[in-house]
Short mmCIF file of C-alpha atoms and ligand atoms in Angstrom, two decimals:
data_model
loop_
_atom_site.label_atom_id
_atom_site.label_comp_id
_atom_site.label_asym_id
_atom_site.label_seq_id
_atom_site.Cartn_x
_atom_site.Cartn_y
_atom_site.Cartn_z
CA MET A 53 7.85 27.61 -99.70
CA ASP A 54 9.36 30.57 -97.67
CA LYS A 55 12.87 30.81 -96.52
CA LEU A 56 15.22 32.54 -94.23
CA ILE A 57 18.80 32.87 -95.06
CA ILE A 58 20.70 35.11 -92.02
CA LYS A 59 24.36 35.68 -92.60
CA GLY A 60 26.28 35.89 -88.76
CA GLY A 61 27.80 37.34 -86.89
CA ARG A 62 26.56 41.11 -86.33
CA ARG A 63 26.09 42.46 -82.60
CA LEU A 64 22.59 43.34 -82.27
CA LYS A 65 21.23 46.61 -80.49
CA GLY A 66 18.12 48.54 -79.96
CA THR A 67 14.57 48.46 -78.96
CA VAL A 68 12.40 45.19 -80.01
CA MET A 69 8.72 45.66 -78.86
CA ILE A 70 7.35 42.80 -78.25
CA SER A 71 3.37 41.23 -79.60
CA GLY A 72 1.14 39.89 -77.13
CA ALA A 73 0.96 36.77 -76.29
CA LYS A 74 0.09 34.04 -79.31
CA ASN A 75 -0.56 31.50 -76.64
CA ALA A 76 -2.75 34.25 -74.67
CA ALA A 77 -4.74 35.06 -77.60
CA LEU A 78 -6.30 31.79 -78.24
CA PRO A 79 -7.20 30.28 -75.60
CA LEU A 80 -8.93 34.16 -74.86
CA LEU A 81 -10.27 33.64 -78.84
CA ALA A 82 -12.22 30.40 -77.61
CA ALA A 83 -13.59 31.79 -74.36
CA THR A 84 -15.48 33.78 -76.59
CA LEU A 85 -17.53 31.00 -77.37
CA LEU A 86 -19.19 31.56 -73.96
CA THR A 87 -21.44 34.34 -74.67
CA ASP A 88 -23.33 36.34 -77.75
CA ALA A 89 -22.35 39.77 -76.32
CA THR A 90 -20.27 41.26 -78.47
CA CYS A 91 -16.19 40.62 -76.88
CA ILE A 92 -13.33 42.81 -77.83
CA LEU A 93 -9.33 41.57 -77.78
CA LYS A 94 -6.34 44.28 -78.42
CA ASN A 95 -2.32 43.18 -78.31
CA VAL A 96 -3.12 40.36 -80.88
CA PRO A 97 -0.58 39.47 -82.87
CA ALA A 98 -0.66 38.91 -86.44
CA LEU A 99 -0.03 34.66 -86.89
CA SER A 100 -1.19 32.09 -88.69
CA ASP A 101 -2.46 29.84 -85.75
CA ILE A 102 -4.05 33.26 -84.57
CA ASP A 103 -5.54 32.84 -88.61
CA THR A 104 -6.57 29.43 -87.86
CA MET A 105 -8.09 29.84 -84.43
CA MET A 106 -10.14 32.59 -85.97
CA LYS A 107 -11.24 30.26 -88.82
CA ILE A 108 -12.31 27.89 -86.49
CA LEU A 109 -14.47 30.56 -84.43
CA THR A 110 -16.33 31.96 -87.79
CA GLU A 111 -16.98 27.75 -88.43
CA LEU A 112 -18.27 28.08 -85.29
CA GLY A 113 -20.33 30.75 -85.97
CA LYS A 114 -18.88 34.07 -84.43
CA GLU A 115 -18.06 37.14 -86.87
CA ILE A 116 -14.64 38.06 -86.52
CA ALA A 117 -13.18 41.85 -87.65
CA ARG A 118 -9.69 42.35 -87.39
CA THR A 119 -8.20 46.17 -87.17
CA GLY A 120 -4.39 45.57 -87.01
CA ASN A 121 -3.82 44.44 -83.17
CA VAL A 122 -7.65 44.11 -82.33
CA VAL A 123 -10.15 41.14 -83.06
CA THR A 124 -13.91 42.04 -82.69
CA VAL A 125 -15.67 38.39 -81.73
CA LYS A 126 -19.29 38.98 -82.28
CA SER A 127 -22.31 36.15 -81.62
CA GLY A 128 -23.35 35.11 -85.25
CA ASP A 129 -24.68 31.23 -85.89
CA SER A 130 -24.82 30.35 -81.79
CA LYS A 131 -25.87 26.19 -82.93
CA LYS A 132 -22.93 25.61 -84.12
CA CYS A 133 -20.75 22.96 -82.11
CA ARG A 134 -17.88 21.62 -84.84
CA ALA A 135 -14.86 22.13 -85.09
CA PRO A 136 -13.41 20.46 -88.56
CA TYR A 137 -10.60 17.91 -88.59
CA GLU A 138 -8.91 20.12 -91.35
CA LEU A 139 -8.49 22.64 -88.86
CA VAL A 140 -7.92 21.08 -85.48
CA SER A 141 -5.15 19.40 -87.74
CA THR A 142 -2.88 21.77 -88.46
CA MET A 143 -3.57 23.56 -85.20
CA ARG A 144 -2.69 21.70 -81.46
CA ALA A 145 -4.79 24.23 -79.47
CA SER A 146 -7.49 24.05 -81.08
CA ILE A 147 -9.02 21.22 -78.67
CA CYS A 148 -9.18 24.78 -76.07
CA VAL A 149 -12.68 25.20 -77.87
CA LEU A 150 -14.27 22.06 -75.96
CA GLY A 151 -14.58 23.51 -72.63
CA ALA A 152 -16.41 27.07 -73.66
CA LEU A 153 -18.81 24.48 -76.70
CA ILE A 154 -19.81 22.16 -73.53
CA ALA A 155 -20.71 25.24 -71.38
CA LYS A 156 -22.23 27.40 -73.48
CA ARG A 157 -23.51 25.23 -76.35
CA LYS A 158 -24.10 22.36 -74.10
CA ARG A 159 -22.99 20.94 -77.34
CA ALA A 160 -18.87 19.91 -79.22
CA GLU A 161 -17.92 17.84 -81.88
CA VAL A 162 -14.22 18.24 -81.91
CA SER A 163 -11.64 16.92 -83.92
CA PHE A 164 -9.30 14.23 -82.32
CA PRO A 165 -5.96 16.59 -82.25
CA GLY A 166 -3.32 14.14 -83.99
CA GLY A 167 0.38 13.92 -83.08
CA CYS A 168 2.65 16.25 -83.10
CA VAL A 169 6.98 16.96 -83.41
CA ILE A 170 7.55 17.46 -79.79
CA GLY A 171 6.03 13.80 -78.74
CA PRO A 172 3.14 12.96 -77.83
CA ARG A 173 0.74 15.58 -76.22
CA PRO A 174 -2.40 13.62 -75.53
CA ILE A 175 -5.36 15.46 -73.95
CA ASP A 176 -6.52 13.00 -71.27
CA LEU A 177 -6.57 14.90 -68.85
CA HIS A 178 -8.94 18.02 -70.24
CA LEU A 179 -11.65 15.21 -70.80
CA LYS A 180 -10.97 13.47 -67.56
CA GLY A 181 -11.72 17.41 -65.88
CA LEU A 182 -14.73 17.69 -68.19
CA LYS A 183 -16.09 14.57 -67.54
CA ASP A 184 -15.58 15.28 -63.36
CA LEU A 185 -17.80 18.03 -64.52
CA GLY A 186 -20.77 16.21 -65.08
CA ALA A 187 -19.82 16.46 -68.87
CA ASP A 188 -20.79 13.09 -71.48
CA ILE A 189 -17.93 12.55 -73.93
CA SER A 190 -16.79 10.07 -76.46
CA VAL A 191 -15.30 9.91 -79.06
CA LYS A 192 -16.43 8.92 -82.34
CA GLY A 193 -15.56 9.00 -85.89
CA GLY A 194 -12.16 11.06 -84.95
CA TYR A 195 -14.50 13.50 -83.13
CA ILE A 196 -14.42 14.17 -79.20
CA ILE A 197 -18.00 14.46 -78.83
CA GLY A 198 -19.23 16.48 -75.46
CA ASN A 199 -22.88 17.28 -74.15
CA GLY A 200 -22.68 19.24 -71.08
CA SER A 201 -25.66 19.60 -70.40
CA GLY A 202 -26.10 18.01 -67.01
CA ILE A 203 -22.43 19.84 -65.79
CA ARG A 204 -22.28 21.49 -62.63
CA GLY A 205 -19.13 22.30 -60.01
CA ASN A 206 -16.74 19.70 -58.69
CA ARG A 207 -13.29 19.37 -57.01
CA ILE A 208 -10.69 18.16 -59.94
CA TYR A 209 -7.23 16.97 -59.57
CA LEU A 210 -5.80 17.99 -62.81
CA GLY A 211 -2.41 16.62 -62.95
CA GLY A 212 -0.71 13.92 -65.22
CA HIS A 213 2.64 12.49 -65.42
CA PHE A 214 4.26 15.92 -66.21
CA GLY A 215 2.31 17.84 -63.95
CA SER A 216 -0.28 19.78 -64.38
CA SER A 217 -1.57 21.15 -68.19
CA VAL A 218 -1.83 24.91 -69.36
CA LEU A 219 -4.38 23.87 -71.83
CA ALA A 220 -6.61 21.38 -69.63
CA THR A 221 -6.86 23.92 -67.21
CA ALA A 222 -8.49 26.25 -69.77
CA ASN A 223 -10.05 24.18 -71.11
CA VAL A 224 -11.69 22.55 -67.38
CA LEU A 225 -12.28 26.97 -66.33
CA MET A 226 -13.58 27.71 -69.68
CA ALA A 227 -16.46 25.11 -68.38
CA ALA A 228 -16.63 25.72 -64.71
CA VAL A 229 -17.51 29.26 -65.36
CA LEU A 230 -20.88 28.35 -66.38
CA ALA A 231 -21.18 25.52 -64.30
CA ARG A 232 -23.34 24.88 -61.80
CA GLY A 233 -21.98 25.22 -58.35
CA LYS A 234 -18.96 25.40 -56.60
CA THR A 235 -15.35 24.33 -58.37
CA ILE A 236 -12.40 23.41 -57.25
CA ILE A 237 -9.19 22.57 -59.75
CA GLU A 238 -6.45 21.31 -58.23
CA ASN A 239 -2.94 21.00 -59.00
CA ALA A 240 -4.12 23.34 -61.71
CA ALA A 241 -1.54 25.28 -64.16
CA CYS A 242 -1.02 28.83 -63.47
CA GLU A 243 1.26 30.09 -65.89
CA PRO A 244 0.50 33.97 -67.25
CA GLU A 245 -1.43 32.77 -70.05
CA ILE A 246 -4.21 32.04 -67.91
CA VAL A 247 -3.56 34.30 -64.96
CA ASP A 248 -4.81 36.48 -68.58
CA LEU A 249 -7.73 34.08 -69.29
CA ALA A 250 -9.48 33.84 -65.57
CA GLY A 251 -8.73 37.99 -66.09
CA PHE A 252 -10.50 37.86 -69.15
CA LEU A 253 -13.67 35.42 -67.89
CA LYS A 254 -13.49 38.02 -64.44
CA LYS A 255 -14.50 40.52 -66.39
CA MET A 256 -16.88 38.74 -68.59
CA GLY A 257 -18.81 38.28 -65.11
CA ALA A 258 -17.21 35.35 -63.88
CA LYS A 259 -16.08 34.48 -60.23
CA ILE A 260 -12.51 32.95 -60.36
CA TYR A 261 -10.42 32.84 -57.47
CA GLY A 262 -6.77 31.68 -57.42
CA GLU A 263 -5.06 32.17 -60.17
CA THR A 264 -2.06 32.53 -59.53
CA SER A 265 -1.70 29.14 -57.62
CA HIS A 266 -2.24 25.94 -58.30
CA ARG A 267 -5.69 26.13 -56.89
CA ILE A 268 -8.18 27.75 -58.56
CA GLU A 269 -11.87 28.13 -57.01
CA VAL A 270 -14.21 28.61 -59.47
CA VAL A 271 -18.30 30.04 -58.53
CA GLY A 272 -20.33 29.45 -62.25
CA VAL A 273 -22.99 31.72 -63.12
CA LYS A 274 -25.68 31.72 -64.92
CA LYS A 275 -24.56 33.77 -67.68
CA LEU A 276 -21.17 35.87 -68.76
CA HIS A 277 -21.47 38.74 -70.74
CA GLY A 278 -19.24 40.67 -73.21
CA ALA A 279 -15.23 42.18 -72.33
CA THR A 280 -12.56 43.49 -73.72
CA HIS A 281 -9.28 42.58 -72.99
CA SER A 282 -5.68 43.36 -73.41
CA LEU A 283 -3.84 41.00 -74.13
CA ILE A 284 0.10 40.12 -71.74
CA SER A 285 3.03 40.08 -74.31
CA ASP A 286 4.34 37.41 -75.39
CA ARG A 287 7.42 36.41 -72.70
CA ILE A 288 7.98 33.28 -74.73
CA GLU A 289 8.87 36.10 -77.42
CA ALA A 290 10.82 38.13 -75.00
CA GLY A 291 13.01 35.44 -73.97
CA THR A 292 13.66 34.68 -77.65
CA TYR A 293 15.36 37.89 -78.40
CA MET A 294 16.78 38.33 -74.36
CA LEU A 295 18.71 34.83 -76.39
CA ALA A 296 19.80 36.93 -79.05
CA ALA A 297 21.26 39.81 -76.96
CA ALA A 298 23.58 36.89 -75.43
CA ILE A 299 24.38 35.30 -78.58
CA THR A 300 25.33 37.91 -80.48
CA LYS A 301 27.09 39.60 -77.64
CA GLY A 302 24.08 42.56 -77.48
CA ASP A 303 22.43 45.20 -76.25
CA ILE A 304 18.39 45.22 -76.64
CA PHE A 305 15.30 46.65 -74.55
CA LEU A 306 13.07 44.60 -74.75
CA LYS A 307 9.86 46.93 -75.30
CA ASN A 308 6.23 45.83 -72.91
CA ALA A 309 8.02 42.39 -72.11
CA VAL A 310 7.29 41.85 -68.08
CA TYR A 311 10.06 41.47 -65.93
CA ASP A 312 7.95 39.44 -63.36
CA ASN A 313 6.43 36.71 -66.21
CA LEU A 314 10.53 35.63 -67.16
CA LEU A 315 12.41 35.47 -63.58
CA ALA A 316 13.05 31.46 -64.03
CA LEU A 317 14.89 32.37 -67.54
CA ILE A 318 15.92 35.57 -66.37
CA ASP A 319 17.43 33.74 -63.43
CA LYS A 320 19.63 31.26 -65.63
CA LEU A 321 20.91 34.00 -67.65
CA LYS A 322 22.01 36.29 -64.92
CA GLU A 323 23.93 33.11 -63.86
CA ALA A 324 25.34 32.46 -66.68
CA GLY A 325 26.83 36.38 -66.69
CA VAL A 326 24.05 37.90 -68.71
CA ARG A 327 22.97 41.89 -67.49
CA ILE A 328 19.83 42.39 -67.14
CA GLU A 329 17.63 45.28 -66.21
CA LYS A 330 14.33 45.70 -65.30
CA ARG A 331 13.21 49.31 -67.05
CA GLY A 332 10.68 51.50 -67.60
CA GLY A 333 8.44 49.82 -69.60
CA GLY A 334 10.25 46.84 -70.40
CA ILE A 335 13.80 45.02 -69.60
CA ARG A 336 17.02 45.47 -70.87
CA VAL A 337 19.29 42.70 -71.70
CA ARG A 338 23.21 43.39 -72.32
CA TYR A 339 26.34 40.99 -72.63
CA VAL A 340 28.87 42.13 -71.12
CA LYS A 341 31.43 39.78 -69.99
CA PRO A 342 32.89 35.70 -71.34
CA LEU A 343 29.27 33.53 -70.35
CA LYS A 344 29.36 30.88 -68.38
CA PRO A 345 27.39 27.69 -69.15
CA VAL A 346 24.65 26.62 -66.42
CA ASP A 347 22.44 23.82 -65.89
CA VAL A 348 18.60 23.76 -67.18
CA THR A 349 15.32 21.82 -66.15
CA THR A 350 12.59 22.43 -67.89
CA LEU A 351 9.32 22.76 -65.49
CA PRO A 352 5.63 24.01 -65.69
CA TYR A 353 4.96 27.54 -64.35
CA PRO A 354 7.26 29.24 -62.24
CA GLY A 355 9.61 26.77 -64.13
CA PHE A 356 12.15 27.29 -66.82
CA PRO A 357 9.39 27.12 -69.87
CA THR A 358 9.55 24.24 -72.05
CA ASP A 359 9.25 26.65 -74.98
CA ILE A 360 12.75 28.51 -74.32
CA GLN A 361 14.60 25.02 -74.05
CA ALA A 362 15.13 25.22 -77.50
CA GLN A 363 16.35 28.59 -78.07
CA MET A 364 18.59 28.54 -74.57
CA MET A 365 20.33 25.56 -76.08
CA ALA A 366 21.54 27.70 -78.85
CA LEU A 367 23.57 30.03 -76.38
CA MET A 368 24.70 26.80 -74.51
CA ALA A 369 26.00 25.83 -77.34
CA VAL A 370 28.35 28.49 -77.93
CA THR A 371 29.33 29.02 -74.89
CA ASP A 372 32.77 27.30 -73.22
CA GLY A 373 32.13 24.23 -71.05
CA ILE A 374 29.94 21.59 -69.98
CA SER A 375 26.12 22.76 -69.62
CA VAL A 376 23.04 19.70 -68.80
CA ILE A 377 19.22 20.56 -69.88
CA THR A 378 16.62 18.25 -69.07
CA GLU A 379 13.86 18.11 -70.79
CA LYS A 380 10.98 17.64 -67.82
CA VAL A 381 7.95 18.67 -69.95
CA TYR A 382 8.23 17.18 -73.21
CA PRO A 383 10.80 14.86 -72.66
CA GLU A 384 11.60 13.92 -76.88
CA ARG A 385 11.91 18.09 -77.42
CA PHE A 386 15.01 17.57 -78.94
CA ILE A 387 14.32 17.47 -82.30
CA HIS A 388 16.80 21.05 -82.87
CA VAL A 389 19.48 18.94 -81.44
CA SER A 390 20.52 17.54 -85.27
CA GLU A 391 20.26 20.69 -86.94
CA LEU A 392 22.51 22.62 -84.59
CA ASN A 393 24.68 19.83 -84.56
CA ARG A 394 25.23 20.81 -88.44
CA MET A 395 26.72 23.98 -87.88
CA GLY A 396 28.80 22.15 -85.90
CA ALA A 397 27.08 22.02 -82.33
CA GLN A 398 28.11 19.41 -79.84
CA ILE A 399 25.20 17.70 -78.47
CA VAL A 400 24.33 14.71 -77.33
CA LEU A 401 21.17 13.02 -76.37
CA GLU A 402 20.31 10.58 -73.09
CA GLY A 403 17.03 10.02 -73.22
CA PRO A 404 15.94 13.46 -72.07
CA ILE A 405 19.02 15.17 -70.98
CA ALA A 406 20.48 16.85 -73.53
CA ILE A 407 24.67 17.51 -72.82
CA ILE A 408 26.35 20.58 -74.17
CA LYS A 409 29.54 20.81 -74.54
CA GLY A 410 30.20 24.92 -75.54
CA VAL A 411 32.57 24.74 -78.64
CA LYS A 412 34.13 28.06 -79.81
CA GLY A 413 32.14 28.98 -82.97
CA LEU A 414 29.49 27.57 -85.72
CA SER A 415 29.10 28.06 -88.96
CA GLY A 416 26.24 28.27 -90.97
CA ALA A 417 24.83 25.44 -93.17
CA PRO A 418 20.98 24.36 -94.60
CA VAL A 419 18.87 23.87 -91.94
CA MET A 420 15.31 22.86 -91.44
CA ALA A 421 12.88 23.92 -88.78
CA SER A 422 10.94 21.45 -87.46
CA ASP A 423 8.84 23.38 -84.78
CA LEU A 424 8.13 26.79 -83.44
CA ARG A 425 10.74 26.83 -80.94
CA ALA A 426 12.96 24.51 -82.84
CA SER A 427 12.83 27.46 -85.73
CA ALA A 428 14.09 29.82 -83.00
CA SER A 429 16.63 27.90 -81.87
CA LEU A 430 18.41 27.54 -85.29
CA VAL A 431 17.98 31.56 -85.72
CA LEU A 432 19.92 32.12 -83.26
CA ALA A 433 22.46 29.56 -84.54
CA GLY A 434 22.16 31.33 -87.04
CA LEU A 435 22.99 35.30 -86.02
CA VAL A 436 25.94 33.95 -84.36
CA ALA A 437 27.19 31.21 -86.70
CA LYS A 438 30.28 32.23 -89.12
CA GLY A 439 28.53 32.19 -92.88
CA ALA A 440 25.21 31.95 -93.90
CA THR A 441 22.69 30.22 -92.20
CA GLU A 442 19.21 29.24 -94.45
CA ILE A 443 16.96 27.94 -92.70
CA SER A 444 13.53 26.31 -94.90
CA ARG A 445 10.18 25.13 -93.92
CA ILE A 446 9.88 28.96 -92.06
CA TYR A 447 5.87 28.98 -91.38
CA HIS A 448 7.13 27.38 -88.41
CA LEU A 449 8.51 30.34 -87.50
CA ASP A 450 4.74 32.43 -88.99
CA ARG A 451 3.42 30.46 -86.57
CA GLY A 452 4.27 32.39 -83.39
CA TYR A 453 6.61 35.46 -83.83
CA GLU A 454 5.27 38.30 -85.13
CA ASN A 455 7.04 40.05 -87.63
CA LEU A 456 10.49 38.77 -86.64
CA GLU A 457 12.96 39.47 -89.22
CA ASN A 458 11.77 42.95 -89.47
CA LYS A 459 12.52 43.22 -85.60
CA LEU A 460 15.56 41.06 -85.94
CA LYS A 461 17.02 43.85 -89.09
CA LYS A 462 15.95 46.90 -87.12
CA ILE A 463 18.58 45.69 -84.28
CA GLY A 464 21.16 44.76 -87.35
CA ALA A 465 20.78 42.23 -88.18
CA ASP A 466 21.61 40.44 -91.64
CA ILE A 467 18.88 38.25 -92.70
CA LYS A 468 16.29 37.99 -95.49
CA ARG A 469 12.98 36.22 -96.54
CA VAL A 470 13.71 34.64 -100.06
CA LYS A 471 11.63 32.05 -101.99
CA GLU A 472 12.53 29.26 -102.39
N1 LIG B 527 -0.49 15.87 -70.76
C1 LIG B 527 -0.99 15.37 -70.34
N2 LIG B 527 -2.34 15.28 -70.64
C2 LIG B 527 -2.99 15.48 -71.26
C3 LIG B 527 -2.89 17.23 -71.33
C4 LIG B 527 -1.41 17.40 -71.43
O1 LIG B 527 -0.39 14.66 -70.01
O2 LIG B 527 -4.26 16.27 -71.42
C5 LIG B 527 1.15 16.37 -71.08
C6 LIG B 527 1.63 16.94 -72.09
O3 LIG B 527 1.93 15.51 -73.37
C7 LIG B 527 2.92 17.01 -71.62
C8 LIG B 527 2.65 17.86 -70.46
O4 LIG B 527 1.32 17.21 -70.18
O5 LIG B 527 3.92 16.96 -71.56
C9 LIG B 527 2.24 19.54 -70.60
O6 LIG B 527 1.18 20.17 -71.84
P1 LIG B 527 0.52 21.51 -71.52
O7 LIG B 527 -0.92 20.37 -71.42
O8 LIG B 527 0.80 21.79 -70.78
O9 LIG B 527 0.64 21.63 -73.06
P2 LIG B 527 -0.82 22.32 -73.80
O10 LIG B 527 -1.32 23.35 -72.93
O11 LIG B 527 -0.51 21.86 -75.35
C10 LIG B 527 1.23 25.13 -74.20
C11 LIG B 527 1.13 25.33 -75.23
C12 LIG B 527 2.77 25.23 -75.31
C13 LIG B 527 3.39 24.75 -74.15
C14 LIG B 527 2.85 24.13 -73.21
C15 LIG B 527 3.54 23.67 -72.00
C16 LIG B 527 -0.60 26.84 -75.56
C17 LIG B 527 -1.07 27.02 -77.76
N3 LIG B 527 0.12 25.46 -76.26
O12 LIG B 527 0.09 23.79 -74.65
O13 LIG B 527 2.97 26.35 -76.66
O14 LIG B 527 5.07 24.31 -75.04
O15 LIG B 527 1.79 24.74 -72.66
O16 LIG B 527 3.97 25.03 -71.33
O17 LIG B 527 -0.53 27.53 -75.09
C18 LIG B 527 4.15 26.68 -78.67
O18 LIG B 527 4.11 27.76 -77.88
O19 LIG B 527 5.56 26.23 -79.03
C19 LIG B 527 3.72 24.81 -77.74
C20 LIG B 527 3.87 24.19 -77.57
#
């Protein structure tokens, strides 16, 4: 297993190229199951989660070739319909093959995804939405067995305890595009990754309306054709580097970052005193004066993303004053707190609320990465901490940050990957 060693205290300056979005790539790869024609996806990041999804598609009979950031998916054996436990258990997002299999192959056998370190992650909304479309769903031997021979359009309410669901919306959308008649998804997620998925499906011939809102309409078509699509850039990766600029008192240009997809984070960073400018082809982020604490509540898009909560907490941990972070998407997503505290942060948890008393500085320590975004927050803390921070179990980072240490090195960080 690899670990990262970061010696903190360097001001980061320069340009970072933002990669294609992991959370767009996963459902878009699943969407290729909706056709037997060839699909080409561009700007696909090289990440272990993407490798897992490609393995699942291969398992489902697709022939996949990757050249750099371009992935070509061709039809092979289109009768296969089983996404096995060995793969699904390593990545919950594998569940997004369910809707496409039900719609196109009329049968799905997808392993029930297990628990998750960021808290309970039920799939009731996925199953409810697909059942409302007329799919026959049962659970047998740890697998979701779906039969889609009778699916037809319907009006579906897809809100849960925590609001809309990104991948449940993706699953229902993918099933609805091939279901006879009209489907309306109420309380749909409208994350930029859902809009990108709808854009790809439309290129394949789907009829989708309103995907930037919480009410998506779909008119089913008989068949989809192949398409070529370039993925949007990763707003969570961009947000993480924005915070790297702020925490290191740096000045970073994020090439390819989309300003409009990051408004909630930009608003909070500006309130804290960070200078942020929309520039041709990206965003410039600069530290200009001591920062102020801010209060943040995570919410579905266009609210503050839960996927940037941990990284924001690292910044607030070294910002003078008290800030409060309320997690409303995954109320238990706070595994980074104890590790940040080991580095000298003063963070107290009260249920889904973290109260952060900013400290003057953090000190490097051996810490353990426990999920993707928690790991990113430890990297940010390491960049500003005095001395060396050793982050173990960094395979989590490899799931979601393309080329992390090289990108950071290029803008001045003292970071290296070593074998444990
Ligand atoms: N929820 C339910 N029932 C469901 C589905 C979700 O109650 O059937 C709840 C969840 O437990 C959670 C909330 O609804 O409290 C929102 O979860 P959502 O379904 O939107 O999450 P997801 O679609 O499984 C995606 C991202 C996550 C990101 C969340 C929230 C992908 C591949 N994953 O997951 O990304 O945190 O949306 O924005 O798109 C990450 O990249 O690190 C990551 C975890």
